[in-house]
């Protein structure tokens, strides 16, 4: 359906991240879901961002089912878990890290929790996600030269931010992490493991934050209609 999806294991994905850093390749990692497909259809700029992304990983169950319908069995690589693994990798390789996004109290708590959980993590810069001018943040990032940048502004804002950053910052691997800081700060509870195993995190999040319903509806059913149509035609 016009978007490449990288079918990596955690290990392969992390090797790729290491490769990008070691070879000084600016890289954008997108954790794709059906809502992003809907965005791609109506937003040429977003479409271009996806076509140029260095890595696109299958975040949710929607993408897994869609690929299954095409006879491809893939494992999900949830962005929140992959990003945590990237942070652990940063410690082993001494990569400086920056984190942008969420409300001030959320990012502060998340950073504090990450520093407790991952000793020796080198967070050289962090900032909340409520700023007026991207350039102010880019200037700060230029000064601190992180190799890993996590961006939690929600989609598509975080994808726009990273795409622009890729062109002006010194090379870094950047990943959009949506609501991960809310979870890492303890502000929002992650879906219980059973929901995660069944691929029903979206259901748990929608029950707990009903305002999210408008995000998955009508994007999700429309996505599957398109997948089935595509399957019939190809
Ligand atoms: N956010 C932000 N700046 C904005 C809009 C959103 O920092 O201008 C943050 C928000 O506080 C939340 C995250 O972006 O922490 C968005 O999370 P959401 O659950 O919408 O992301 P998803 O995982 O669904 O993409």
PDB file of C-alpha atoms and ligand atoms in Angstrom:
ATOM      1  CA  UNK A   1       0.000   0.000   0.000  1.00  0.00           C
ATOM      2  CA  UNK A   2       2.912   2.257  -0.758  1.00  0.00           C
ATOM      3  CA  UNK A   3       4.790   2.151   2.540  1.00  0.00           C
ATOM      4  CA  UNK A   4       7.776  -0.026   3.346  1.00  0.00           C
ATOM      5  CA  UNK A   5       7.679  -1.737   6.722  1.00  0.00           C
ATOM      6  CA  UNK A   6      10.859  -3.115   8.222  1.00  0.00           C
ATOM      7  CA  UNK A   7      10.365  -6.551   9.663  1.00  0.00           C
ATOM      8  CA  UNK A   8      13.130  -6.518  12.276  1.00  0.00           C
ATOM      9  CA  UNK A   9      13.571  -8.381  15.513  1.00  0.00           C
ATOM     10  CA  UNK A  10      14.601  -6.195  18.467  1.00  0.00           C
ATOM     11  CA  UNK A  11      18.184  -7.273  17.924  1.00  0.00           C
ATOM     12  CA  UNK A  12      18.173  -6.490  14.203  1.00  0.00           C
ATOM     13  CA  UNK A  13      16.513  -3.134  14.828  1.00  0.00           C
ATOM     14  CA  UNK A  14      19.058  -2.230  17.490  1.00  0.00           C
ATOM     15  CA  UNK A  15      21.938  -3.290  15.236  1.00  0.00           C
ATOM     16  CA  UNK A  16      20.545  -0.956  12.614  1.00  0.00           C
ATOM     17  CA  UNK A  17      20.381   1.896  15.159  1.00  0.00           C
ATOM     18  CA  UNK A  18      24.013   1.249  16.099  1.00  0.00           C
ATOM     19  CA  UNK A  19      24.945   1.231  12.410  1.00  0.00           C
ATOM     20  CA  UNK A  20      23.226   4.603  11.843  1.00  0.00           C
ATOM     21  CA  UNK A  21      25.067   6.163  14.781  1.00  0.00           C
ATOM     22  CA  UNK A  22      28.465   4.684  13.955  1.00  0.00           C
ATOM     23  CA  UNK A  23      28.183   5.715  10.304  1.00  0.00           C
ATOM     24  CA  UNK A  24      26.862   9.189  11.157  1.00  0.00           C
ATOM     25  CA  UNK A  25      23.620   8.674   9.267  1.00  0.00           C
ATOM     26  CA  UNK A  26      20.771  10.964  10.373  1.00  0.00           C
ATOM     27  CA  UNK A  27      17.865   8.566  10.853  1.00  0.00           C
ATOM     28  CA  UNK A  28      14.151   8.842  11.467  1.00  0.00           C
ATOM     29  CA  UNK A  29      12.371   5.877  13.003  1.00  0.00           C
ATOM     30  CA  UNK A  30       8.591   5.813  12.560  1.00  0.00           C
ATOM     31  CA  UNK A  31       6.424   3.434  14.567  1.00  0.00           C
ATOM     32  CA  UNK A  32       3.605   2.989  12.119  1.00  0.00           C
ATOM     33  CA  UNK A  33      -0.078   2.359  12.887  1.00  0.00           C
ATOM     34  CA  UNK A  34      -3.352   2.559  10.903  1.00  0.00           C
ATOM     35  CA  UNK A  35      -3.986   6.188  11.938  1.00  0.00           C
ATOM     36  CA  UNK A  36      -0.747   7.107  10.204  1.00  0.00           C
ATOM     37  CA  UNK A  37      -1.989   5.482   7.010  1.00  0.00           C
ATOM     38  CA  UNK A  38      -5.046   7.736   7.205  1.00  0.00           C
ATOM     39  CA  UNK A  39      -2.728  10.727   7.713  1.00  0.00           C
ATOM     40  CA  UNK A  40      -0.624   9.688   4.728  1.00  0.00           C
ATOM     41  CA  UNK A  41      -3.689   9.678   2.472  1.00  0.00           C
ATOM     42  CA  UNK A  42      -4.599  13.264   3.225  1.00  0.00           C
ATOM     43  CA  UNK A  43      -1.163  14.766   3.830  1.00  0.00           C
ATOM     44  CA  UNK A  44       1.457  14.831   1.053  1.00  0.00           C
ATOM     45  CA  UNK A  45       4.169  16.068   3.407  1.00  0.00           C
ATOM     46  CA  UNK A  46       3.565  13.168   5.778  1.00  0.00           C
ATOM     47  CA  UNK A  47       3.659  10.797   2.822  1.00  0.00           C
ATOM     48  CA  UNK A  48       7.046  12.180   1.852  1.00  0.00           C
ATOM     49  CA  UNK A  49       8.291  11.776   5.438  1.00  0.00           C
ATOM     50  CA  UNK A  50       7.280   8.110   5.403  1.00  0.00           C
ATOM     51  CA  UNK A  51       8.918   7.528   2.047  1.00  0.00           C
ATOM     52  CA  UNK A  52      12.205   8.958   3.340  1.00  0.00           C
ATOM     53  CA  UNK A  53      12.177   7.401   6.827  1.00  0.00           C
ATOM     54  CA  UNK A  54      15.243   5.286   7.504  1.00  0.00           C
ATOM     55  CA  UNK A  55      13.262   2.790   9.573  1.00  0.00           C
ATOM     56  CA  UNK A  56       9.543   2.026   9.838  1.00  0.00           C
ATOM     57  CA  UNK A  57       8.566  -0.488  12.482  1.00  0.00           C
ATOM     58  CA  UNK A  58       5.198  -2.180  12.995  1.00  0.00           C
ATOM     59  CA  UNK A  59       3.991  -0.747  16.280  1.00  0.00           C
ATOM     60  CA  UNK A  60       0.481  -2.085  16.628  1.00  0.00           C
ATOM     61  CA  UNK A  61      -1.751  -5.048  16.013  1.00  0.00           C
ATOM     62  CA  UNK A  62      -3.486  -3.312  13.056  1.00  0.00           C
ATOM     63  CA  UNK A  63      -0.354  -3.501  10.911  1.00  0.00           C
ATOM     64  CA  UNK A  64       0.318  -7.075  11.988  1.00  0.00           C
ATOM     65  CA  UNK A  65      -3.188  -8.177  10.964  1.00  0.00           C
ATOM     66  CA  UNK A  66      -2.950  -6.303   7.657  1.00  0.00           C
ATOM     67  CA  UNK A  67       0.292  -8.079   6.805  1.00  0.00           C
ATOM     68  CA  UNK A  68      -1.135 -11.395   7.930  1.00  0.00           C
ATOM     69  CA  UNK A  69      -3.978 -10.914   5.433  1.00  0.00           C
ATOM     70  CA  UNK A  70      -1.281 -10.653   2.760  1.00  0.00           C
ATOM     71  CA  UNK A  71       0.259 -13.894   4.022  1.00  0.00           C
ATOM     72  CA  UNK A  72       3.160 -12.223   5.841  1.00  0.00           C
ATOM     73  CA  UNK A  73       3.787 -13.177   9.431  1.00  0.00           C
ATOM     74  CA  UNK A  74       5.588 -10.485  11.348  1.00  0.00           C
ATOM     75  CA  UNK A  75       6.253  -9.739  14.990  1.00  0.00           C
ATOM     76  CA  UNK A  76       5.135  -6.424  16.417  1.00  0.00           C
ATOM     77  CA  UNK A  77       7.819  -4.070  17.612  1.00  0.00           C
ATOM     78  CA  UNK A  78       6.006  -1.699  19.976  1.00  0.00           C
ATOM     79  CA  UNK A  79       7.643   1.733  19.850  1.00  0.00           C
ATOM     80  CA  UNK A  80       7.614   2.152  23.627  1.00  0.00           C
ATOM     81  CA  UNK A  81       9.615  -1.062  24.116  1.00  0.00           C
ATOM     82  CA  UNK A  82      11.930  -0.456  21.192  1.00  0.00           C
ATOM     83  CA  UNK A  83      12.679   3.062  22.461  1.00  0.00           C
ATOM     84  CA  UNK A  84      13.528   1.698  25.935  1.00  0.00           C
ATOM     85  CA  UNK A  85      15.901  -0.767  24.278  1.00  0.00           C
ATOM     86  CA  UNK A  86      17.521   2.084  22.349  1.00  0.00           C
ATOM     87  CA  UNK A  87      18.106   3.862  25.676  1.00  0.00           C
ATOM     88  CA  UNK A  88      19.785   0.757  27.078  1.00  0.00           C
ATOM     89  CA  UNK A  89      21.891   0.527  23.927  1.00  0.00           C
ATOM     90  CA  UNK A  90      22.899   4.178  24.402  1.00  0.00           C
ATOM     91  CA  UNK A  91      24.464   3.313  27.760  1.00  0.00           C
ATOM     92  CA  UNK A  92      26.475   0.387  26.357  1.00  0.00           C
ATOM     93  CA  UNK A  93      27.828   2.615  23.579  1.00  0.00           C
ATOM     94  CA  UNK A  94      28.066   5.901  25.439  1.00  0.00           C
ATOM     95  CA  UNK A  95      25.645   7.763  23.153  1.00  0.00           C
ATOM     96  CA  UNK A  96      24.315  11.061  24.542  1.00  0.00           C
ATOM     97  CA  UNK A  97      20.507  11.195  24.629  1.00  0.00           C
ATOM     98  CA  UNK A  98      17.929  14.001  24.331  1.00  0.00           C
ATOM     99  CA  UNK A  99      14.226  13.705  25.082  1.00  0.00           C
ATOM    100  CA  UNK A 100      11.561  16.147  23.909  1.00  0.00           C
ATOM    101  CA  UNK A 101       7.839  16.120  24.629  1.00  0.00           C
ATOM    102  CA  UNK A 102       4.912  15.908  27.040  1.00  0.00           C
ATOM    103  CA  UNK A 103       4.032  18.271  29.854  1.00  0.00           C
ATOM    104  CA  UNK A 104       6.792  19.656  32.061  1.00  0.00           C
ATOM    105  CA  UNK A 105       5.911  17.586  35.130  1.00  0.00           C
ATOM    106  CA  UNK A 106       5.586  14.464  32.971  1.00  0.00           C
ATOM    107  CA  UNK A 107       8.989  14.749  31.295  1.00  0.00           C
ATOM    108  CA  UNK A 108      10.695  15.623  34.572  1.00  0.00           C
ATOM    109  CA  UNK A 109       9.311  12.557  36.268  1.00  0.00           C
ATOM    110  CA  UNK A 110      10.013  10.362  33.235  1.00  0.00           C
ATOM    111  CA  UNK A 111      13.643  11.518  33.122  1.00  0.00           C
ATOM    112  CA  UNK A 112      14.012  10.898  36.847  1.00  0.00           C
ATOM    113  CA  UNK A 113      12.541   7.381  36.503  1.00  0.00           C
ATOM    114  CA  UNK A 114      14.732   6.595  33.486  1.00  0.00           C
ATOM    115  CA  UNK A 115      17.841   7.722  35.363  1.00  0.00           C
ATOM    116  CA  UNK A 116      16.905   5.385  38.214  1.00  0.00           C
ATOM    117  CA  UNK A 117      16.066   2.493  35.954  1.00  0.00           C
ATOM    118  CA  UNK A 118      18.998   2.828  33.546  1.00  0.00           C
ATOM    119  CA  UNK A 119      22.014   3.903  35.583  1.00  0.00           C
ATOM    120  CA  UNK A 120      24.670   5.786  33.577  1.00  0.00           C
ATOM    121  CA  UNK A 121      22.150   6.929  30.986  1.00  0.00           C
ATOM    122  CA  UNK A 122      23.559  10.174  29.589  1.00  0.00           C
ATOM    123  CA  UNK A 123      20.554  12.481  29.106  1.00  0.00           C
ATOM    124  CA  UNK A 124      22.220  15.688  27.926  1.00  0.00           C
ATOM    125  CA  UNK A 125      19.033  17.631  27.187  1.00  0.00           C
ATOM    126  CA  UNK A 126      15.298  17.425  27.735  1.00  0.00           C
ATOM    127  CA  UNK A 127      12.408  19.794  27.161  1.00  0.00           C
ATOM    128  CA  UNK A 128       8.630  19.618  27.444  1.00  0.00           C
ATOM    129  CA  UNK A 129       6.603  19.380  24.256  1.00  0.00           C
ATOM    130  CA  UNK A 130       4.766  22.688  24.539  1.00  0.00           C
ATOM    131  CA  UNK A 131       6.932  25.213  22.697  1.00  0.00           C
ATOM    132  CA  UNK A 132       6.045  27.728  20.011  1.00  0.00           C
ATOM    133  CA  UNK A 133       9.087  27.558  17.839  1.00  0.00           C
ATOM    134  CA  UNK A 134      10.870  24.356  16.800  1.00  0.00           C
ATOM    135  CA  UNK A 135      13.997  26.405  16.063  1.00  0.00           C
ATOM    136  CA  UNK A 136      14.518  27.225  19.757  1.00  0.00           C
ATOM    137  CA  UNK A 137      14.688  23.503  20.485  1.00  0.00           C
ATOM    138  CA  UNK A 138      16.879  22.769  17.459  1.00  0.00           C
ATOM    139  CA  UNK A 139      19.352  25.401  18.696  1.00  0.00           C
ATOM    140  CA  UNK A 140      19.555  23.689  22.096  1.00  0.00           C
ATOM    141  CA  UNK A 141      19.992  20.325  20.414  1.00  0.00           C
ATOM    142  CA  UNK A 142      22.811  21.714  18.274  1.00  0.00           C
ATOM    143  CA  UNK A 143      24.633  22.761  21.441  1.00  0.00           C
ATOM    144  CA  UNK A 144      24.334  19.370  23.136  1.00  0.00           C
ATOM    145  CA  UNK A 145      24.846  17.095  20.071  1.00  0.00           C
ATOM    146  CA  UNK A 146      22.873  14.045  21.207  1.00  0.00           C
ATOM    147  CA  UNK A 147      23.209  10.850  19.177  1.00  0.00           C
ATOM    148  CA  UNK A 148      19.774   9.576  20.208  1.00  0.00           C
ATOM    149  CA  UNK A 149      16.681  11.805  20.318  1.00  0.00           C
ATOM    150  CA  UNK A 150      13.276  10.630  21.559  1.00  0.00           C
ATOM    151  CA  UNK A 151      10.359  12.844  20.522  1.00  0.00           C
ATOM    152  CA  UNK A 152       6.964  12.567  22.231  1.00  0.00           C
ATOM    153  CA  UNK A 153       4.710  15.125  20.565  1.00  0.00           C
ATOM    154  CA  UNK A 154       2.066  12.716  19.244  1.00  0.00           C
ATOM    155  CA  UNK A 155       1.716  11.998  15.526  1.00  0.00           C
ATOM    156  CA  UNK A 156       2.060  13.683  13.053  1.00  0.00           C
ATOM    157  CA  UNK A 157       3.712  16.533  15.025  1.00  0.00           C
ATOM    158  CA  UNK A 158       6.639  14.398  16.158  1.00  0.00           C
ATOM    159  CA  UNK A 159       7.243  13.099  12.630  1.00  0.00           C
ATOM    160  CA  UNK A 160       7.326  16.673  11.260  1.00  0.00           C
ATOM    161  CA  UNK A 161       9.708  17.724  14.051  1.00  0.00           C
ATOM    162  CA  UNK A 162      12.099  14.850  13.392  1.00  0.00           C
ATOM    163  CA  UNK A 163      12.035  15.217   9.611  1.00  0.00           C
ATOM    164  CA  UNK A 164      13.067  18.862   9.901  1.00  0.00           C
ATOM    165  CA  UNK A 165      15.669  18.042  12.563  1.00  0.00           C
ATOM    166  CA  UNK A 166      17.234  15.393  10.349  1.00  0.00           C
ATOM    167  CA  UNK A 167      18.235  18.096   7.897  1.00  0.00           C
ATOM    168  CA  UNK A 168      19.722  20.597  10.314  1.00  0.00           C
ATOM    169  CA  UNK A 169      21.164  18.781  13.323  1.00  0.00           C
ATOM    170  CA  UNK A 170      24.372  16.835  13.501  1.00  0.00           C
ATOM    171  CA  UNK A 171      23.561  13.186  12.729  1.00  0.00           C
ATOM    172  CA  UNK A 172      21.318  11.500  15.296  1.00  0.00           C
ATOM    173  CA  UNK A 173      18.879   8.619  15.416  1.00  0.00           C
ATOM    174  CA  UNK A 174      15.427  10.007  16.218  1.00  0.00           C
ATOM    175  CA  UNK A 175      12.266   8.144  17.076  1.00  0.00           C
ATOM    176  CA  UNK A 176       8.708   9.392  17.670  1.00  0.00           C
ATOM    177  CA  UNK A 177       7.456   7.825  20.872  1.00  0.00           C
ATOM    178  CA  UNK A 178       3.886   9.181  21.207  1.00  0.00           C
ATOM    179  CA  UNK A 179       2.594   8.732  24.740  1.00  0.00           C
ATOM    180  CA  UNK A 180       5.608   6.791  26.091  1.00  0.00           C
ATOM    181  CA  UNK A 181       6.694   9.544  28.509  1.00  0.00           C
ATOM    182  CA  UNK A 182       3.224   9.500  30.052  1.00  0.00           C
ATOM    183  CA  UNK A 183       3.777   5.814  30.791  1.00  0.00           C
ATOM    184  CA  UNK A 184       7.418   6.128  31.921  1.00  0.00           C
ATOM    185  CA  UNK A 185       6.504   8.974  34.258  1.00  0.00           C
ATOM    186  CA  UNK A 186       3.777   6.845  35.843  1.00  0.00           C
ATOM    187  CA  UNK A 187       1.098   9.375  34.788  1.00  0.00           C
ATOM    188  CA  UNK A 188      -0.650   6.858  32.548  1.00  0.00           C
ATOM    189  CA  UNK A 189      -0.730   3.150  33.222  1.00  0.00           C
ATOM    190  CA  UNK A 190       0.378   0.866  30.421  1.00  0.00           C
ATOM    191  CA  UNK A 191      -2.135  -1.806  29.407  1.00  0.00           C
ATOM    192  CA  UNK A 192      -1.778  -4.991  31.466  1.00  0.00           C
ATOM    193  CA  UNK A 193       0.409  -7.701  29.909  1.00  0.00           C
ATOM    194  CA  UNK A 194      -2.606  -9.777  28.870  1.00  0.00           C
ATOM    195  CA  UNK A 195      -3.914  -6.864  26.762  1.00  0.00           C
ATOM    196  CA  UNK A 196      -0.409  -6.429  25.302  1.00  0.00           C
ATOM    197  CA  UNK A 197      -0.175 -10.129  24.423  1.00  0.00           C
ATOM    198  CA  UNK A 198      -3.574 -10.097  22.761  1.00  0.00           C
ATOM    199  CA  UNK A 199      -2.697  -6.906  20.859  1.00  0.00           C
ATOM    200  CA  UNK A 200      -5.470  -5.012  22.616  1.00  0.00           C
ATOM    201  CA  UNK A 201      -3.524  -2.083  24.073  1.00  0.00           C
ATOM    202  CA  UNK A 202      -5.547   0.276  21.864  1.00  0.00           C
ATOM    203  CA  UNK A 203      -8.752  -1.033  23.486  1.00  0.00           C
ATOM    204  CA  UNK A 204      -7.365  -0.516  26.990  1.00  0.00           C
ATOM    205  CA  UNK A 205      -6.243   3.013  26.148  1.00  0.00           C
ATOM    206  CA  UNK A 206      -9.578   3.862  24.552  1.00  0.00           C
ATOM    207  CA  UNK A 207     -11.533   2.581  27.560  1.00  0.00           C
ATOM    208  CA  UNK A 208      -9.365   4.634  29.917  1.00  0.00           C
ATOM    209  CA  UNK A 209      -9.228   7.721  27.714  1.00  0.00           C
ATOM    210  CA  UNK A 210     -12.531   7.699  25.745  1.00  0.00           C
ATOM    211  CA  UNK A 211     -11.502  10.921  23.979  1.00  0.00           C
ATOM    212  CA  UNK A 212      -9.060   8.736  22.014  1.00  0.00           C
ATOM    213  CA  UNK A 213     -11.996   7.077  20.253  1.00  0.00           C
ATOM    214  CA  UNK A 214     -12.056   9.770  17.586  1.00  0.00           C
ATOM    215  CA  UNK A 215      -8.455   8.908  16.748  1.00  0.00           C
ATOM    216  CA  UNK A 216      -9.116   5.298  15.873  1.00  0.00           C
ATOM    217  CA  UNK A 217     -12.562   5.868  14.369  1.00  0.00           C
ATOM    218  CA  UNK A 218     -13.035   5.933  11.419  1.00  0.00           C
ATOM    219  CA  UNK A 219      -9.294   5.450  10.646  1.00  0.00           C
ATOM    220  CA  UNK A 220      -9.163   1.841  11.814  1.00  0.00           C
ATOM    221  CA  UNK A 221     -12.186   0.376   9.931  1.00  0.00           C
ATOM    222  CA  UNK A 222     -11.259   2.392   6.831  1.00  0.00           C
ATOM    223  CA  UNK A 223      -7.727   1.024   7.023  1.00  0.00           C
ATOM    224  CA  UNK A 224      -8.997  -2.555   6.980  1.00  0.00           C
ATOM    225  CA  UNK A 225     -11.394  -1.855   4.118  1.00  0.00           C
ATOM    226  CA  UNK A 226      -8.397  -0.528   2.157  1.00  0.00           C
ATOM    227  CA  UNK A 227      -6.261  -3.517   3.116  1.00  0.00           C
ATOM    228  CA  UNK A 228      -8.934  -5.942   1.889  1.00  0.00           C
ATOM    229  CA  UNK A 229      -9.393  -3.968  -1.332  1.00  0.00           C
ATOM    230  CA  UNK A 230      -5.618  -3.946  -1.872  1.00  0.00           C
ATOM    231  CA  UNK A 231      -5.472  -7.682  -1.201  1.00  0.00           C
ATOM    232  CA  UNK A 232      -8.165  -8.335  -3.823  1.00  0.00           C
ATOM    233  CA  UNK A 233      -6.446  -6.226  -6.431  1.00  0.00           C
ATOM    234  CA  UNK A 234      -2.875  -7.477  -5.903  1.00  0.00           C
TER     235      UNK A 234
HETATM  236  N1  LIG B   1       2.249  16.411  23.264  1.00  0.00           N
HETATM  237  C1  LIG B   1       3.206  17.399  23.341  1.00  0.00           C
HETATM  238  N2  LIG B   1       3.023  18.543  22.647  1.00  0.00           N
HETATM  239  C2  LIG B   1       1.929  18.754  21.863  1.00  0.00           C
HETATM  240  C3  LIG B   1       0.960  17.724  21.767  1.00  0.00           C
HETATM  241  C4  LIG B   1       1.165  16.554  22.482  1.00  0.00           C
HETATM  242  O1  LIG B   1       4.213  17.248  24.028  1.00  0.00           O
HETATM  243  O2  LIG B   1       1.826  19.823  21.268  1.00  0.00           O
HETATM  244  C5  LIG B   1       2.468  15.178  24.034  1.00  0.00           C
HETATM  245  C6  LIG B   1       1.379  14.821  25.007  1.00  0.00           C
HETATM  246  O3  LIG B   1       1.583  15.506  26.232  1.00  0.00           O
HETATM  247  C7  LIG B   1       1.567  13.325  25.126  1.00  0.00           C
HETATM  248  C8  LIG B   1       2.099  12.937  23.744  1.00  0.00           C
HETATM  249  O4  LIG B   1       2.515  14.117  23.124  1.00  0.00           O
HETATM  250  O5  LIG B   1       2.536  13.048  26.100  1.00  0.00           O
HETATM  251  C9  LIG B   1       1.049  12.385  22.804  1.00  0.00           C
HETATM  252  O6  LIG B   1       0.681  11.213  23.177  1.00  0.00           O
HETATM  253  P1  LIG B   1      -0.446  10.399  22.411  1.00  0.00           P
HETATM  254  O7  LIG B   1      -0.978   9.476  23.413  1.00  0.00           O
HETATM  255  O8  LIG B   1      -1.385  11.298  21.698  1.00  0.00           O
HETATM  256  O9  LIG B   1       0.448   9.707  21.324  1.00  0.00           O
HETATM  257  P2  LIG B   1       0.240   8.370  20.512  1.00  0.00           P
HETATM  258  O10 LIG B   1       1.071   7.352  21.226  1.00  0.00           O
HETATM  259  O11 LIG B   1      -1.202   8.026  20.508  1.00  0.00           O
HETATM  260  O12 LIG B   1       0.785   8.793  19.183  1.00  0.00           O
END
